[in-house]
PDB file of C-alpha atoms in Angstrom:
ATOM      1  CA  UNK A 181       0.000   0.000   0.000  1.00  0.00           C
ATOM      2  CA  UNK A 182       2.377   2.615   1.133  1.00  0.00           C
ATOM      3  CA  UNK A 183       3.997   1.573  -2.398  1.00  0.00           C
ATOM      4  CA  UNK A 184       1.271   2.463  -4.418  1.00  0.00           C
ATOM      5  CA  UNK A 185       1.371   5.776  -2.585  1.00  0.00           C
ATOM      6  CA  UNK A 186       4.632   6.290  -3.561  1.00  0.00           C
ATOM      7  CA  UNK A 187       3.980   5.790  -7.262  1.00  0.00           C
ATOM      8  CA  UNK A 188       1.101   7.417  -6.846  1.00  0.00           C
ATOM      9  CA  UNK A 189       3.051  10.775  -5.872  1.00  0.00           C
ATOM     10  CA  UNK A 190       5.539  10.216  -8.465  1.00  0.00           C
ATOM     11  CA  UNK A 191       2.879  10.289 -11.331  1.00  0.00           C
ATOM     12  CA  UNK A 192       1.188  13.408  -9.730  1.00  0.00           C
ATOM     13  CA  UNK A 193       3.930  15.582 -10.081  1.00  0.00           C
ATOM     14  CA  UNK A 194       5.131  13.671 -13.451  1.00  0.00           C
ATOM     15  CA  UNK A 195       1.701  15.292 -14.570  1.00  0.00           C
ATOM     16  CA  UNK A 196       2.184  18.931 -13.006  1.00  0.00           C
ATOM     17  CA  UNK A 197       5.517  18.528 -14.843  1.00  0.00           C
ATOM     18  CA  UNK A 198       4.416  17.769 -18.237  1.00  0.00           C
ATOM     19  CA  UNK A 199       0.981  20.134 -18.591  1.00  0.00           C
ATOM     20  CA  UNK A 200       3.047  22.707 -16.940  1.00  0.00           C
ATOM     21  CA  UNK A 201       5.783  22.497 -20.503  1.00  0.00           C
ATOM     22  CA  UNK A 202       2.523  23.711 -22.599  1.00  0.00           C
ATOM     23  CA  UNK A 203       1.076  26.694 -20.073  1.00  0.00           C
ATOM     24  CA  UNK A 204       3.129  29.539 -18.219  1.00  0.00           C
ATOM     25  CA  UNK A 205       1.167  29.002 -15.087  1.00  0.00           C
ATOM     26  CA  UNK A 206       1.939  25.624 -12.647  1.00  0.00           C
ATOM     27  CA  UNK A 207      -0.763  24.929  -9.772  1.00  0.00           C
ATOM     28  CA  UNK A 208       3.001  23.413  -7.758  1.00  0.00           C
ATOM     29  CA  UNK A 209       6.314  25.072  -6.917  1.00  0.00           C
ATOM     30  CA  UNK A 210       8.872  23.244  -5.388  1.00  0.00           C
ATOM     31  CA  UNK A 211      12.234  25.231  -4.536  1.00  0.00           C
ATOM     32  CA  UNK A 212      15.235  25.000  -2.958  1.00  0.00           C
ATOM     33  CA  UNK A 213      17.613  27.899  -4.452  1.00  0.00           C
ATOM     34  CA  UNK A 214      16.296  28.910  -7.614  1.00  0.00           C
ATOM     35  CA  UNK A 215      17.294  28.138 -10.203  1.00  0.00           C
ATOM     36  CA  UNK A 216      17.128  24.689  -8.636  1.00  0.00           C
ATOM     37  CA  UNK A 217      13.327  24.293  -8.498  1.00  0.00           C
ATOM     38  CA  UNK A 218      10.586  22.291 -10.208  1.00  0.00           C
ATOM     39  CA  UNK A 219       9.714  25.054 -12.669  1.00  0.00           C
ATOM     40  CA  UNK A 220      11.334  28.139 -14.127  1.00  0.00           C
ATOM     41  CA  UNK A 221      11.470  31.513 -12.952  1.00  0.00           C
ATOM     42  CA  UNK A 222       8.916  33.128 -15.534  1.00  0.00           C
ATOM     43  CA  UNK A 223       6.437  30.698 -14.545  1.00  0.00           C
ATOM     44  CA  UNK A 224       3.766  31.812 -12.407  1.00  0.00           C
ATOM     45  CA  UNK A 225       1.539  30.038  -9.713  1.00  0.00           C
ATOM     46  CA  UNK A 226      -1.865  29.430  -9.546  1.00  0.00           C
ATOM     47  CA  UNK A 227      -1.740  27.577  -5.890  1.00  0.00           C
ATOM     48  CA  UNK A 228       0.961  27.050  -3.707  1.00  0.00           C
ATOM     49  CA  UNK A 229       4.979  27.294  -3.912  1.00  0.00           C
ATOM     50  CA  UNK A 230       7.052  25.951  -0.998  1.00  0.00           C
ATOM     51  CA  UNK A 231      10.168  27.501  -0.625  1.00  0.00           C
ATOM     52  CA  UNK A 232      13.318  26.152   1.183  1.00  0.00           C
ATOM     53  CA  UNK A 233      15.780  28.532   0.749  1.00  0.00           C
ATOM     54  CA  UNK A 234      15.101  31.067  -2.106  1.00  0.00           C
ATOM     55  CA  UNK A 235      12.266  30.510  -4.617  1.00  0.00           C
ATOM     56  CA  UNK A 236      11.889  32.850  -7.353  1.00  0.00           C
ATOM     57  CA  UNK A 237       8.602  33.454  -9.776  1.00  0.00           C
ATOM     58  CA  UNK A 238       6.906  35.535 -12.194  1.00  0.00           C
ATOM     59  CA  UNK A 239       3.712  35.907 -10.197  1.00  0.00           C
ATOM     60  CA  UNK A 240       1.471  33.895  -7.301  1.00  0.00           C
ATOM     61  CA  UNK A 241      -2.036  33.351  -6.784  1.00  0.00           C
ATOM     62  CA  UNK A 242      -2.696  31.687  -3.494  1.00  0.00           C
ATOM     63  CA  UNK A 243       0.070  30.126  -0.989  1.00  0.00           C
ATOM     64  CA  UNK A 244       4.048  31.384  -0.683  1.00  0.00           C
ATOM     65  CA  UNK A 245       5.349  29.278   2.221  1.00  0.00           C
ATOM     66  CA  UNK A 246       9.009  29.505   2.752  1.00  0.00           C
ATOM     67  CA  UNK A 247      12.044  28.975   5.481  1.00  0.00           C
ATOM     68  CA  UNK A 248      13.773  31.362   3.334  1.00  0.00           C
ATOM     69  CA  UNK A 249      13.360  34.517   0.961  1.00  0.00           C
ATOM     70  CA  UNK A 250       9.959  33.840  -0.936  1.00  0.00           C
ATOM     71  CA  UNK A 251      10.473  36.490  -4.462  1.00  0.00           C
ATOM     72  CA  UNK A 252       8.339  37.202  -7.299  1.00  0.00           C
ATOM     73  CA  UNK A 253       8.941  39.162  -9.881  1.00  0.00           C
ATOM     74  CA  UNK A 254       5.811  40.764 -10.648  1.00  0.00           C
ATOM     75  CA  UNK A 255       2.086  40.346  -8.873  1.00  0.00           C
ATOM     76  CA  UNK A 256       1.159  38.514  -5.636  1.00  0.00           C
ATOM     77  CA  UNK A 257      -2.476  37.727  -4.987  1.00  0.00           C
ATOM     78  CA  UNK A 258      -2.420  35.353  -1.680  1.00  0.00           C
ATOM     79  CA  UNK A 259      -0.334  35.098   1.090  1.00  0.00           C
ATOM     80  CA  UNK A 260       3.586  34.997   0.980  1.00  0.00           C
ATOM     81  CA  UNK A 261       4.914  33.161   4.609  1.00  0.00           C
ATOM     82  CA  UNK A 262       8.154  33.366   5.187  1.00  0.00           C
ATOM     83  CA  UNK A 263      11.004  32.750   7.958  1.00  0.00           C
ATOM     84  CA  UNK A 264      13.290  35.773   6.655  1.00  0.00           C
ATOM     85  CA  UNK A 265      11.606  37.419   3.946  1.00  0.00           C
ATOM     86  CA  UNK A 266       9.256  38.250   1.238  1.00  0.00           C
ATOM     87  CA  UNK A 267       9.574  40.591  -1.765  1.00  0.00           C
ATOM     88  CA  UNK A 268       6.531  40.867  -4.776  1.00  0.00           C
ATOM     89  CA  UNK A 269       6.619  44.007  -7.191  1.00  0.00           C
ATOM     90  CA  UNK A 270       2.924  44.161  -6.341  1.00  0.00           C
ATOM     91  CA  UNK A 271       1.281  42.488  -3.429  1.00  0.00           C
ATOM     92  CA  UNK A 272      -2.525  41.962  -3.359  1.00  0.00           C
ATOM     93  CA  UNK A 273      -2.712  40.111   0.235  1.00  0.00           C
ATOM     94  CA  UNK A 274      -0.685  39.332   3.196  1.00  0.00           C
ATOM     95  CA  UNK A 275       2.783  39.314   3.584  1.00  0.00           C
ATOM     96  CA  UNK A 276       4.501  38.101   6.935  1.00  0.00           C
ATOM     97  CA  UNK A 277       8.666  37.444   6.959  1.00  0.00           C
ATOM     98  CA  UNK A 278      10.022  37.342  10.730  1.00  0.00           C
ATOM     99  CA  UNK A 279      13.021  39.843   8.938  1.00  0.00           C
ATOM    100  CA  UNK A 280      10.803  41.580   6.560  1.00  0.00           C
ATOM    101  CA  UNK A 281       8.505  42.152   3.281  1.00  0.00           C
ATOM    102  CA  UNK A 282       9.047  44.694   0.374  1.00  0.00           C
ATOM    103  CA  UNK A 283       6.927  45.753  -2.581  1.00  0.00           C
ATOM    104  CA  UNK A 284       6.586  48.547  -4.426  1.00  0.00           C
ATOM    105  CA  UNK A 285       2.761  48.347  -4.306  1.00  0.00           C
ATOM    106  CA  UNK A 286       0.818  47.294  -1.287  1.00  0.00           C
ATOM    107  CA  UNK A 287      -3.209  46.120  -0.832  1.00  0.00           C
ATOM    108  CA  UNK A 288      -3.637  44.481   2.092  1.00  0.00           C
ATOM    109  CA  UNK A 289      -0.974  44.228   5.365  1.00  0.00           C
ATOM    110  CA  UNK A 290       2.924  43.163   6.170  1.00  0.00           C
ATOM    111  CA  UNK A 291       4.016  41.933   9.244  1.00  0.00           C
ATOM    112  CA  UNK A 292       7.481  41.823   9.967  1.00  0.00           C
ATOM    113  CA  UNK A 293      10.425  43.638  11.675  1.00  0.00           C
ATOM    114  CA  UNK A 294      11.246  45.927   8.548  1.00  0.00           C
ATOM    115  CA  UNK A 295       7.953  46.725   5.819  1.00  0.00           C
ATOM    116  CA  UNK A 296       8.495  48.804   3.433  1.00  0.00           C
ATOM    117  CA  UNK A 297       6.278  49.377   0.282  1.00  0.00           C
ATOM    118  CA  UNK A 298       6.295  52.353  -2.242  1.00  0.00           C
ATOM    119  CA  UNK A 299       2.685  53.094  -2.281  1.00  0.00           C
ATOM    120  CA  UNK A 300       0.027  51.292  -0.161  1.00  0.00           C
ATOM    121  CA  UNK A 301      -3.335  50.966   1.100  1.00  0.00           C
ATOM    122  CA  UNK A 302      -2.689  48.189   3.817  1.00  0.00           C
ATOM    123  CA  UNK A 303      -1.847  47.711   7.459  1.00  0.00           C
ATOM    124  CA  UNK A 304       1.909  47.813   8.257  1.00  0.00           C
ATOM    125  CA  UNK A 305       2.889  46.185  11.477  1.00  0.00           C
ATOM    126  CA  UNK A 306       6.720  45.683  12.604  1.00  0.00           C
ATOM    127  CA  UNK A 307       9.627  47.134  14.201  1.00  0.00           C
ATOM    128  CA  UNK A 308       9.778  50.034  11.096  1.00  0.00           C
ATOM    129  CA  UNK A 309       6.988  51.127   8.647  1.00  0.00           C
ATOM    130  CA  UNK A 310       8.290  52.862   5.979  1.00  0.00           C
ATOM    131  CA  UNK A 311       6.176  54.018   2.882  1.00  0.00           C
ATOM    132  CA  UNK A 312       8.053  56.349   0.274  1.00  0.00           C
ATOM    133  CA  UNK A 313       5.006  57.479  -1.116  1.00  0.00           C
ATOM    134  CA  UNK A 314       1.503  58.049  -0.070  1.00  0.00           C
ATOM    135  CA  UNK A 315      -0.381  55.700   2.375  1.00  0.00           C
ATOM    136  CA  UNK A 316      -3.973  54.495   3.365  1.00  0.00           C
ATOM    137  CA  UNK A 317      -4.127  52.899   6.309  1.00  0.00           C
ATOM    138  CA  UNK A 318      -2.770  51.707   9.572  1.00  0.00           C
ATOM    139  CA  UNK A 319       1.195  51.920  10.482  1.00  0.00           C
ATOM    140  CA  UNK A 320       2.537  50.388  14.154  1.00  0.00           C
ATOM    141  CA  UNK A 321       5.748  49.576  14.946  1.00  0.00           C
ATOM    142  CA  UNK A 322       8.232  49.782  18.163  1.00  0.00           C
ATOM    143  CA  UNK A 323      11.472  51.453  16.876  1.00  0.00           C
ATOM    144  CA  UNK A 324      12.212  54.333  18.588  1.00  0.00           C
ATOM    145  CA  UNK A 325      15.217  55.862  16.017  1.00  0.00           C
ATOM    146  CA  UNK A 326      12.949  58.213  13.953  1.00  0.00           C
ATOM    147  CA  UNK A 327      16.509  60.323  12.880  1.00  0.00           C
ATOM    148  CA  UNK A 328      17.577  56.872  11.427  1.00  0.00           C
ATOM    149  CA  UNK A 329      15.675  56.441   8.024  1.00  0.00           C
ATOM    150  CA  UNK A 330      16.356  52.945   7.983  1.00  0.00           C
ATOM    151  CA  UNK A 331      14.860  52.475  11.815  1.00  0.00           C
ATOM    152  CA  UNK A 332      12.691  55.134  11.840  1.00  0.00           C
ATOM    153  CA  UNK A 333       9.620  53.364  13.282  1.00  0.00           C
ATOM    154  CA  UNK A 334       6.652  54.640  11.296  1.00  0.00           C
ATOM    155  CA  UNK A 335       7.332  57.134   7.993  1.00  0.00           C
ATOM    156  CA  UNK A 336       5.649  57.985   5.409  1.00  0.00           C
ATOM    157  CA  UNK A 337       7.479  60.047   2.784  1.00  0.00           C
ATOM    158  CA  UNK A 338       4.308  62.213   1.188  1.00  0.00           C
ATOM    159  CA  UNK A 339       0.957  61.877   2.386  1.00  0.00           C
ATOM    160  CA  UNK A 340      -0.608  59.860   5.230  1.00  0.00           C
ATOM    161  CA  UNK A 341      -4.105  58.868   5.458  1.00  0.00           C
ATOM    162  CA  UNK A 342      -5.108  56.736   8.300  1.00  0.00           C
ATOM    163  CA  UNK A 343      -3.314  55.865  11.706  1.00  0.00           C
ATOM    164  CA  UNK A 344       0.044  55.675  13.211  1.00  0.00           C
ATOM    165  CA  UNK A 345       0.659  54.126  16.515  1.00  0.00           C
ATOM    166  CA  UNK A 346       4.503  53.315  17.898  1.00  0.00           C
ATOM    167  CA  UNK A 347       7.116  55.127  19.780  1.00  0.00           C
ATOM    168  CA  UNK A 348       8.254  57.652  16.696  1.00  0.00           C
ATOM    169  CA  UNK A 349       6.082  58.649  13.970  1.00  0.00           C
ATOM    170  CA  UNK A 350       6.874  60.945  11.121  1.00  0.00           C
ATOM    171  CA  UNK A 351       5.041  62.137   7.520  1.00  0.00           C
ATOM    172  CA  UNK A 352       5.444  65.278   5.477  1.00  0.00           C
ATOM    173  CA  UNK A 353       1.449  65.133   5.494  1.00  0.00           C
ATOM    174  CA  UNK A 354      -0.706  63.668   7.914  1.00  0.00           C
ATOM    175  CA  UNK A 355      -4.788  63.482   7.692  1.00  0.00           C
ATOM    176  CA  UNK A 356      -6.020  61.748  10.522  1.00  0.00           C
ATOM    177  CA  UNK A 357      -3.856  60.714  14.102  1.00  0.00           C
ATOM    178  CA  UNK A 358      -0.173  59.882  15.376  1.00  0.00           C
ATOM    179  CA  UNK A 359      -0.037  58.277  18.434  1.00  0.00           C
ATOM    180  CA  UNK A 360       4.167  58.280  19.107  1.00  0.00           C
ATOM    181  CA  UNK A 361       5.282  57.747  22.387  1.00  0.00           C
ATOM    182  CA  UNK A 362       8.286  59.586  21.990  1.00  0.00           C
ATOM    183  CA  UNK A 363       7.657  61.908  18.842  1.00  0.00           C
ATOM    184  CA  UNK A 364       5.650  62.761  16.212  1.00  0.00           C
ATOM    185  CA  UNK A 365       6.546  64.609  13.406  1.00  0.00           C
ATOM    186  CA  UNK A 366       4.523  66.123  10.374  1.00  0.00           C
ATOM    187  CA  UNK A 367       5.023  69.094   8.223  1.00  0.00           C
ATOM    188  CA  UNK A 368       1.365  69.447   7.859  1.00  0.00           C
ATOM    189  CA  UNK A 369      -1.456  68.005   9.877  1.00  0.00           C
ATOM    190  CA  UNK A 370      -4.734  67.646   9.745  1.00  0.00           C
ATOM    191  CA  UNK A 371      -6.093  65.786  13.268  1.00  0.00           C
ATOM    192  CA  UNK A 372      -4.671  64.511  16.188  1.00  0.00           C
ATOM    193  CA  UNK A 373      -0.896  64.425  17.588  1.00  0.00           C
ATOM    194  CA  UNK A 374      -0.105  62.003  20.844  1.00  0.00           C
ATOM    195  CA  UNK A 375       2.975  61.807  22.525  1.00  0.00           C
ATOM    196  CA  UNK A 376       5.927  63.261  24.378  1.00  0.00           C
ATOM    197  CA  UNK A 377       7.269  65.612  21.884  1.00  0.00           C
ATOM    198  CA  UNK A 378       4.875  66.641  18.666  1.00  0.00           C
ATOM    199  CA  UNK A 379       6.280  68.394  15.813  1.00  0.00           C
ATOM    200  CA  UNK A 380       4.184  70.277  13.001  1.00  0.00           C
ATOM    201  CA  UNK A 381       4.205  73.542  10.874  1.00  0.00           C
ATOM    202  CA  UNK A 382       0.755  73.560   9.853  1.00  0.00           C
ATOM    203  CA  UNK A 383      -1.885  72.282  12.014  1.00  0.00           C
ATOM    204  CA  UNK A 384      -5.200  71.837  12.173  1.00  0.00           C
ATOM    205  CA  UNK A 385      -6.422  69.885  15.258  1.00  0.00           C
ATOM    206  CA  UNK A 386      -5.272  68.665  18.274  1.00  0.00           C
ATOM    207  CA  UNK A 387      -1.537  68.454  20.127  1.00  0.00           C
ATOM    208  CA  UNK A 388      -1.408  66.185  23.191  1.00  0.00           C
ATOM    209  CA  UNK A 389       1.938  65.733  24.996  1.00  0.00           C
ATOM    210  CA  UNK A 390       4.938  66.854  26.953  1.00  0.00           C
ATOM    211  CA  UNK A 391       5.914  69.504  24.853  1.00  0.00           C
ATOM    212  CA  UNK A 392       4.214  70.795  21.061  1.00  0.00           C
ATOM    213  CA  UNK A 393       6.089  72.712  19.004  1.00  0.00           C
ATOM    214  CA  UNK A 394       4.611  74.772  15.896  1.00  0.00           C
ATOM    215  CA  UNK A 395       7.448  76.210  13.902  1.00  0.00           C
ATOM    216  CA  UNK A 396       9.949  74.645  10.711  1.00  0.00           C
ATOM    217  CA  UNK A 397      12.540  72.424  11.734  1.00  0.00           C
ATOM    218  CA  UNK A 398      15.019  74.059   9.294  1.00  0.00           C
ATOM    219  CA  UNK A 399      14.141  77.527  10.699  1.00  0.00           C
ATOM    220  CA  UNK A 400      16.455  78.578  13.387  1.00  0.00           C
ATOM    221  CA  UNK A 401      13.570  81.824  13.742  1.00  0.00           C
ATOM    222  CA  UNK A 402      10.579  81.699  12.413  1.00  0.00           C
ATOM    223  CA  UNK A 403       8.030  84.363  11.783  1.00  0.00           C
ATOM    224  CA  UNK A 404       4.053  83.870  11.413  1.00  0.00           C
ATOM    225  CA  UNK A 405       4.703  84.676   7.872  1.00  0.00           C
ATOM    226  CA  UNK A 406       6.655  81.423   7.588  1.00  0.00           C
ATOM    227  CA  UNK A 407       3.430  79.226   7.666  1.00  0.00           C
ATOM    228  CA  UNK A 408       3.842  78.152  11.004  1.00  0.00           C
ATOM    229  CA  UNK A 409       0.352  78.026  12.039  1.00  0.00           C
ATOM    230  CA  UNK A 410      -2.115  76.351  14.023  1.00  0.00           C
ATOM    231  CA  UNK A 411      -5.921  76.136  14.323  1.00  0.00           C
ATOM    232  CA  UNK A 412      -6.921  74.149  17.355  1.00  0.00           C
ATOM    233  CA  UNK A 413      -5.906  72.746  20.798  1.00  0.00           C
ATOM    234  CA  UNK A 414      -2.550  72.360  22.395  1.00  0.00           C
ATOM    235  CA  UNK A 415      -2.328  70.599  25.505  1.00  0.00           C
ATOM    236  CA  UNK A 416       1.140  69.600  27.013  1.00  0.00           C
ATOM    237  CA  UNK A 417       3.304  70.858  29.794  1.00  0.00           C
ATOM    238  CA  UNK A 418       5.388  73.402  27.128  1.00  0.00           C
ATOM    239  CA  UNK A 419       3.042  75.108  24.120  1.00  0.00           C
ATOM    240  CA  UNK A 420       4.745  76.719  21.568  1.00  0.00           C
ATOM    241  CA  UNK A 421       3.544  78.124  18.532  1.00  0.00           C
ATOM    242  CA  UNK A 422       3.849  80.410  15.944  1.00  0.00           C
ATOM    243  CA  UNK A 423       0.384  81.693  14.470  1.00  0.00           C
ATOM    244  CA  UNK A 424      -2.344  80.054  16.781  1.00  0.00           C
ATOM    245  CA  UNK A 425      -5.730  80.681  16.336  1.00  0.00           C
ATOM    246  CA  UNK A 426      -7.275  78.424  19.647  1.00  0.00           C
ATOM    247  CA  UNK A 427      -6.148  77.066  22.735  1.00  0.00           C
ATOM    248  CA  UNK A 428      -2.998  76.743  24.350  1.00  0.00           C
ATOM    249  CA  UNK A 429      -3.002  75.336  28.210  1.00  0.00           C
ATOM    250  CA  UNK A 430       0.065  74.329  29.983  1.00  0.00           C
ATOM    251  CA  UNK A 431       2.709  75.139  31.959  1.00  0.00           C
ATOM    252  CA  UNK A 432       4.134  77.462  29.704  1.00  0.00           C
ATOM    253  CA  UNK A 433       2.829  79.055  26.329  1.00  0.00           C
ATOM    254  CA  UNK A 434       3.952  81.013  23.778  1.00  0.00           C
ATOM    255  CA  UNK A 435       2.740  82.075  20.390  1.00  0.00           C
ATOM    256  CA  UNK A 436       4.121  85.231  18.105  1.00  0.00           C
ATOM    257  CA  UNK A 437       0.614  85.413  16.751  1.00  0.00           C
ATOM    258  CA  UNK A 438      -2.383  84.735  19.076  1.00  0.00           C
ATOM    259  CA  UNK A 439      -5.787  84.757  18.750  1.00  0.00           C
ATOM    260  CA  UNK A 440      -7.776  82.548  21.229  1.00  0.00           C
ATOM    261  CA  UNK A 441      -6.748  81.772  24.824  1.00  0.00           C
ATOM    262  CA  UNK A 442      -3.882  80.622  27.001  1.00  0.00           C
ATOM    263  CA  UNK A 443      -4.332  78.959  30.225  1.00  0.00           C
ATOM    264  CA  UNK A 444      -1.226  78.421  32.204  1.00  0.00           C
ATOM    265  CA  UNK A 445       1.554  79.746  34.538  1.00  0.00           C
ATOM    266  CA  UNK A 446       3.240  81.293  31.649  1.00  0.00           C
TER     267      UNK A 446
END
């Protein structure tokens, strides 16, 4: 019996061999370091691939399961599991690599220490987030290095449309709330800032924290005709702004511009 299994297997993938010489998609991947694997790189998969140490693809469409670096060259629809890594040009699903995922196009979520995508409407979650363009979504990680770009914690490059939650958080635009236990930073924002040190030029919302700040990083001494400007609330032990039209309350505020109230000992 267990022989007849055995032969059994042997004519499966005999078959998956031969009707995959006539189509350039294979329901099977077997790989150990391409190009030692059952089927060429500029096949793509309609199924699963298992991946030992590197397995490399055109495209996927279902299960990437690897020890090692699962890679496709073009479009992943499924889930890519991996033990170190997982890299897709485009990737329409989950990834999840203990080291890290990259793609230049992300719908859906990573999970790993280091994500990084180009563009992405997804849910990053790691030790860094990093998107180099613009970003729908949800971005937590745990790295506190936000002058490091490569540890950063969560960055997004342009514009920011969703959540970030981790110890540093950081994007040149930022519509809706970052929640950085240590520092958020945003040349523009448009909700909520939470932490111990928030950073913005143009606001419109609400600062929480130790200490907000209102005025260019790259300005030594700003003037309200600078653009440094906010419209809201700031609440946090040191308030400083440039042209505030709100709130300020804390132990000490300051604005060159005020119109609205201050409520503090100085």
């Amino acid at each position: 019996m267990k022989r007849g299994h055995k032969c059994a297997l042997v004519v499966l993938i005999s078959c998956l061999c031969l009707s995959s010489q006539a189509t350039d998609i294979t329901p099977f991947q077997f790989s150990v370091l391409a190009p030692g694997q059952l089927f060429g790189s500029n096949k793509s998969v309609a199924g699963l691939r298992l991946g030992v140490i590197y397995a490399r693809n055109k495209s996927l469409y279902g299960f990437d399961i690897g020890t090692g670096i699962n890679s496709l060259k073009e479009d992943l629809y499924g889930f890519q599991i991996a033990m170190v890594g997982n890299t897709a040009k485009s990737a329409n699903g989950f990834q999840i690599g203990i080291l890290g995922n990259k793609t230049e196009q992300l719908r859906g979520a990573q999970v790993g220490l280091f994500n990084m995508a180009n563009d992405a409407a997804a849910i990053q979650i790691g030790m860094n987030a990093k998107v180099n363009g613009n970003m729908i979504g949800i971005q937590i990680s745990c790295s506190p290095f936000f002058w490091v770009p490569a540890l950063s914690g969560n960055r997004v490059q342009d514009r920011m449309h969703g959540i970030q939650i981790g110890l540093a958080s950081r994007a040149t635009e930022m519509y809706g709330m970052q929640d950085g236990l240590l520092v958020n930073m945003a040349t523009i924002c448009r909700g909520t800032q939470i932490g111990l040190v928030n950073l913005t030029r143009d606001m419109k919302g609400i600062q929480l924290g130790g200490v907000n700040i209102f005025m260019p990083p790259n300005l030594k001494h700003p003037t309200p005709s600078t653009g440094t400007s906010v419209t809201g609330i700031q609440i946090g032990a040191f308030n400083i702004g440039g042209k505030v039209r709100g709130l300020q309350i804390g132990l000490y505020n300051s604005a060159m511009d005020m119109k609205g109230v201050q409520i503090g000992a100085a």
